[in-house]
Structures are given as structure tokens and as C-alpha cells.
One Martini backbone bead per residue (centre of mass of N, CA, C, O) as a GRO file, in nm:
protein
  219
    1UNK     BB    1   8.753   9.833  12.701
    2UNK     BB    2   8.917   9.630  12.462
    3UNK     BB    3   9.141   9.340  12.490
    4UNK     BB    4   9.431   9.189  12.318
    5UNK     BB    5   9.719   9.068  12.401
    6UNK     BB    6  10.024   9.176  12.382
    7UNK     BB    7  10.280   9.442  12.419
    8UNK     BB    8  10.412   9.461  12.126
    9UNK     BB    9  10.162   9.601  11.979
   10UNK     BB   10   9.939   9.877  11.907
   11UNK     BB   11   9.590   9.851  11.828
   12UNK     BB   12   9.344  10.101  11.744
   13UNK     BB   13   8.998  10.132  11.785
   14UNK     BB   14   8.783  10.380  11.719
   15UNK     BB   15   8.558  10.514  11.972
   16UNK     BB   16   8.247  10.725  11.899
   17UNK     BB   17   7.952  10.573  11.932
   18UNK     BB   18   7.928  10.433  11.623
   19UNK     BB   19   7.860  10.141  11.684
   20UNK     BB   20   7.954   9.809  11.660
   21UNK     BB   21   8.306   9.701  11.714
   22UNK     BB   22   8.344   9.392  11.760
   23UNK     BB   23   8.393   9.284  11.469
   24UNK     BB   24   8.655   9.437  11.427
   25UNK     BB   25   8.809   9.326  11.667
   26UNK     BB   26   8.787   9.024  11.601
   27UNK     BB   27   8.931   9.033  11.326
   28UNK     BB   28   9.198   9.154  11.429
   29UNK     BB   29   9.261   8.942  11.647
   30UNK     BB   30   9.289   8.706  11.436
   31UNK     BB   31   9.552   8.882  11.284
   32UNK     BB   32   9.764   9.010  11.506
   33UNK     BB   33  10.018   8.846  11.590
   34UNK     BB   34  10.040   8.945  11.917
   35UNK     BB   35   9.894   9.194  11.918
   36UNK     BB   36   9.742   9.468  12.046
   37UNK     BB   37   9.382   9.509  12.089
   38UNK     BB   38   9.182   9.808  12.077
   39UNK     BB   39   8.889   9.964  12.216
   40UNK     BB   40   8.877  10.329  12.197
   41UNK     BB   41   8.796  10.674  12.345
   42UNK     BB   42   9.096  10.748  12.400
   43UNK     BB   43   9.319  10.974  12.290
   44UNK     BB   44   9.576  10.851  12.421
   45UNK     BB   45   9.552  10.572  12.284
   46UNK     BB   46   9.569  10.671  11.995
   47UNK     BB   47   9.849  10.813  12.025
   48UNK     BB   48  10.001  10.538  12.130
   49UNK     BB   49   9.964  10.399  11.879
   50UNK     BB   50  10.087  10.225  11.595
   51UNK     BB   51   9.782  10.166  11.510
   52UNK     BB   52   9.485  10.270  11.314
   53UNK     BB   53   9.129  10.229  11.340
   54UNK     BB   54   8.852  10.385  11.134
   55UNK     BB   55   8.543  10.349  11.184
   56UNK     BB   56   8.185  10.336  11.071
   57UNK     BB   57   7.838  10.435  11.167
   58UNK     BB   58   7.607  10.619  10.997
   59UNK     BB   59   7.587  10.955  11.015
   60UNK     BB   60   7.794  11.208  10.943
   61UNK     BB   61   7.706  11.428  11.148
   62UNK     BB   62   7.724  11.241  11.397
   63UNK     BB   63   8.020  11.161  11.373
   64UNK     BB   64   8.145  11.445  11.386
   65UNK     BB   65   8.026  11.521  11.658
   66UNK     BB   66   8.155  11.289  11.829
   67UNK     BB   67   8.449  11.356  11.779
   68UNK     BB   68   8.430  11.628  11.920
   69UNK     BB   69   8.294  11.559  12.197
   70UNK     BB   70   8.538  11.333  12.262
   71UNK     BB   71   8.825  11.454  12.172
   72UNK     BB   72   8.940  11.302  11.879
   73UNK     BB   73   9.041  11.472  11.644
   74UNK     BB   74   9.348  11.516  11.697
   75UNK     BB   75   9.425  11.212  11.718
   76UNK     BB   76   9.330  11.131  11.434
   77UNK     BB   77   9.503  11.328  11.272
   78UNK     BB   78   9.776  11.232  11.376
   79UNK     BB   79   9.749  10.938  11.282
   80UNK     BB   80   9.697  11.004  10.971
   81UNK     BB   81  10.000  11.142  10.952
   82UNK     BB   82  10.201  10.902  11.129
   83UNK     BB   83  10.037  10.622  11.079
   84UNK     BB   84   9.893  10.347  11.038
   85UNK     BB   85   9.579  10.383  10.846
   86UNK     BB   86   9.231  10.269  10.880
   87UNK     BB   87   8.948  10.314  10.682
   88UNK     BB   88   8.589  10.254  10.746
   89UNK     BB   89   8.356  10.368  10.566
   90UNK     BB   90   8.294  10.641  10.731
   91UNK     BB   91   8.605  10.649  10.784
   92UNK     BB   92   8.648  10.739  10.492
   93UNK     BB   93   8.459  10.988  10.453
   94UNK     BB   94   8.587  11.168  10.691
   95UNK     BB   95   8.859  11.239  10.526
   96UNK     BB   96   8.710  11.448  10.381
   97UNK     BB   97   8.598  11.766  10.320
   98UNK     BB   98   8.294  11.673  10.218
   99UNK     BB   99   7.935  11.626  10.277
  100UNK     BB  100   7.608  11.584  10.163
  101UNK     BB  101   7.555  11.471  10.438
  102UNK     BB  102   7.437  11.752  10.595
  103UNK     BB  103   7.648  11.955  10.503
  104UNK     BB  104   7.954  11.856  10.594
  105UNK     BB  105   8.252  11.858  10.727
  106UNK     BB  106   8.546  11.711  10.738
  107UNK     BB  107   8.892  11.645  10.797
  108UNK     BB  108   9.077  11.712  10.533
  109UNK     BB  109   9.291  11.478  10.420
  110UNK     BB  110   9.112  11.454  10.152
  111UNK     BB  111   9.049  11.564   9.851
  112UNK     BB  112   8.697  11.602   9.850
  113UNK     BB  113   8.390  11.412   9.822
  114UNK     BB  114   8.051  11.326   9.933
  115UNK     BB  115   7.805  11.115   9.768
  116UNK     BB  116   7.510  11.040   9.638
  117UNK     BB  117   7.330  10.828   9.485
  118UNK     BB  118   7.194  10.856   9.176
  119UNK     BB  119   6.873  10.786   9.099
  120UNK     BB  120   6.894  10.807   8.772
  121UNK     BB  121   7.143  10.561   8.791
  122UNK     BB  122   6.976  10.314   8.940
  123UNK     BB  123   7.091  10.068   8.727
  124UNK     BB  124   7.127   9.790   8.572
  125UNK     BB  125   7.209   9.611   8.284
  126UNK     BB  126   6.878   9.542   8.255
  127UNK     BB  127   6.714   9.802   8.403
  128UNK     BB  128   6.705   9.759   8.693
  129UNK     BB  129   6.636   9.863   8.996
  130UNK     BB  130   6.826  10.014   9.246
  131UNK     BB  131   6.906  10.009   9.570
  132UNK     BB  132   6.899  10.245   9.847
  133UNK     BB  133   7.120  10.102   9.979
  134UNK     BB  134   7.418   9.957   9.930
  135UNK     BB  135   7.368   9.599   9.974
  136UNK     BB  136   7.638   9.382   9.983
  137UNK     BB  137   7.793   9.210   9.737
  138UNK     BB  138   8.106   9.323   9.575
  139UNK     BB  139   8.326   9.439   9.356
  140UNK     BB  140   8.688   9.495   9.361
  141UNK     BB  141   8.884   9.705   9.177
  142UNK     BB  142   9.223   9.735   9.109
  143UNK     BB  143   9.381  10.029   9.021
  144UNK     BB  144   9.630   9.947   9.207
  145UNK     BB  145   9.894   9.881   9.374
  146UNK     BB  146   9.901   9.727   9.709
  147UNK     BB  147   9.974   9.593  10.012
  148UNK     BB  148   9.657   9.531  10.084
  149UNK     BB  149   9.628   9.329   9.817
  150UNK     BB  150   9.766   9.097   9.918
  151UNK     BB  151   9.613   8.795   9.815
  152UNK     BB  152   9.406   8.959   9.630
  153UNK     BB  153   9.183   8.955   9.398
  154UNK     BB  154   9.078   9.087   9.129
  155UNK     BB  155   8.735   9.124   9.206
  156UNK     BB  156   8.675   9.091   9.477
  157UNK     BB  157   8.443   9.027   9.735
  158UNK     BB  158   8.252   9.262   9.923
  159UNK     BB  159   8.099   9.427  10.198
  160UNK     BB  160   7.811   9.645  10.175
  161UNK     BB  161   7.696   9.970  10.345
  162UNK     BB  162   7.558  10.235  10.142
  163UNK     BB  163   7.474  10.585  10.009
  164UNK     BB  164   7.774  10.679   9.994
  165UNK     BB  165   8.054  10.837   9.815
  166UNK     BB  166   8.370  10.887   9.705
  167UNK     BB  167   8.559  11.190   9.557
  168UNK     BB  168   8.853  11.239   9.449
  169UNK     BB  169   9.059  11.473   9.301
  170UNK     BB  170   9.288  11.255   9.313
  171UNK     BB  171   9.337  10.970   9.122
  172UNK     BB  172   9.596  10.852   9.264
  173UNK     BB  173   9.424  10.754   9.528
  174UNK     BB  174   9.305  10.529   9.363
  175UNK     BB  175   9.264  10.158   9.444
  176UNK     BB  176   8.936  10.134   9.418
  177UNK     BB  177   8.655   9.983   9.240
  178UNK     BB  178   8.294  10.017   9.187
  179UNK     BB  179   7.972   9.885   9.077
  180UNK     BB  180   7.656  10.092   9.117
  181UNK     BB  181   7.530  10.204   8.835
  182UNK     BB  182   7.809  10.326   8.912
  183UNK     BB  183   8.120  10.421   8.920
  184UNK     BB  184   8.325  10.391   9.221
  185UNK     BB  185   8.502  10.474   9.495
  186UNK     BB  186   8.629  10.214   9.736
  187UNK     BB  187   8.947  10.302   9.738
  188UNK     BB  188   9.212  10.458   9.929
  189UNK     BB  189   9.552  10.610   9.896
  190UNK     BB  190   9.805  10.768  10.127
  191UNK     BB  191  10.072  10.668  10.229
  192UNK     BB  192   9.949  10.580  10.557
  193UNK     BB  193   9.674  10.557  10.397
  194UNK     BB  194   9.379  10.344  10.423
  195UNK     BB  195   9.058  10.331  10.245
  196UNK     BB  196   8.725  10.173  10.285
  197UNK     BB  197   8.386  10.115  10.220
  198UNK     BB  198   8.385   9.852  10.315
  199UNK     BB  199   8.367   9.540  10.517
  200UNK     BB  200   8.619   9.340  10.612
  201UNK     BB  201   8.488   9.208  10.877
  202UNK     BB  202   8.246   9.090  10.653
  203UNK     BB  203   8.460   8.950  10.409
  204UNK     BB  204   8.599   8.717  10.494
  205UNK     BB  205   8.894   8.622  10.368
  206UNK     BB  206   8.962   8.892  10.225
  207UNK     BB  207   8.921   9.072  10.473
  208UNK     BB  208   9.138   8.935  10.650
  209UNK     BB  209   9.371   8.988  10.458
  210UNK     BB  210   9.361   9.295  10.471
  211UNK     BB  211   9.407   9.313  10.779
  212UNK     BB  212   9.677   9.162  10.779
  213UNK     BB  213   9.819   9.366  10.597
  214UNK     BB  214   9.791   9.603  10.791
  215UNK     BB  215   9.949   9.481  11.032
  216UNK     BB  216  10.220   9.453  10.830
  217UNK     BB  217  10.242   9.738  10.747
  218UNK     BB  218  10.516   9.954  10.588
  219UNK     BB  219  10.497  10.283  10.484
   0.00000   0.00000   0.00000
């Protein structure tokens, strides 16, 4: 478990063994404004947190299996229903009903599915073939206003690494879109949940601004 800051308020980054979370922790610690930031695999720590960050890296079936194996499912569900909650990358995808990757169910917090980029549509405006995974910097268009967009220009560039994208059934939840061969949903929000496909911890000033907005967010 990694910690920084005083016990003013606790922000927990959920660790379920999928990827190195140090960069997420470092970015949050940079904007925490005196709050305590933990990386923890302890369900009790997640339950006790005032804010929860749910990142992810790797394949959806592996992530879902590890959530179950480590006994974190109930704590993550409770956090996503009751406190400021930020999903990042696979942490966004896992909130949905189902993923085509491995044909596995997600946590079912947001109605919709997770789909692979369609090979037949992976071409840019000049007709050149686009590679999958979608890797690198790309624009995020703000579909509607949200507290986490404060101070971030519409069309700001964020860093992406992914082969799958989310498709919510309710378009009202879409707060950000990006184009890579096709337009896709890159950020969703509902009540106390904000989730984004890109990696704000790797997205320079705008990424840090989004994380700072999450730290201050009062949904």
C-alpha cells in the first residue's frame, strides 16, 4: 500500500493486480491538496474512502477475474453508487454490462456494451490504414458540460491506449467523444460517476486538471 498526505480526506486507487498504478498515484498526489492518497487492494480501504479511482490495464476477462478473486467487487460497486468515483481506461469499460473482449459480463453499473474497433472502418481521412490498438494523443470533444471539464478546452488532447470502446445505451451519459476511424464515446458520466477511456495521468496539464477537478468534485 502506498500513501501520501494527511488524513484530511482519503482517496483510494483500487489495486486489483492489473498494471503499474504508480503513475496514477503520483498524478493524484500532485493535485491532492493535502488529501491522503492510497493505492490499495483492501476492500475495507475502498469502503472507507471518501473518493475512489478505478483504473485498469490489460484484458477485460483478466480484470474481472481479479476483481472477484481479490474480493473487491462489492466494495467497488458500493463506491460507484455512493461516492465520487473515477473510472480510467479498463476501469471505464468494466462499469458496463458486457464486453466483446472475452465475451464477459462487466459490473453492470452503466447499461451498454464494450466493442472492438471495426477493422473495416479503421482508416483516417486520407484513406490510410489505422492501427489497433488506438495508441497516442487524440482529441476529446466535450459532448456536454461537466465539472471535470472545468479549465479544459473542448478538443483538448489526451493520451489513449486501447482496442475496445464503450457504447452506452443512454446517450445522455456521454460527456466526451473521440474519433479514430469512427466516432466513439471516450467519456461518460452519471450522478457520482465519471469515467474516461484515456489516461489522464499520462495526459500532461489537461490530465492533471481533470484529476484536480475530480479531487474537488462535489456531485
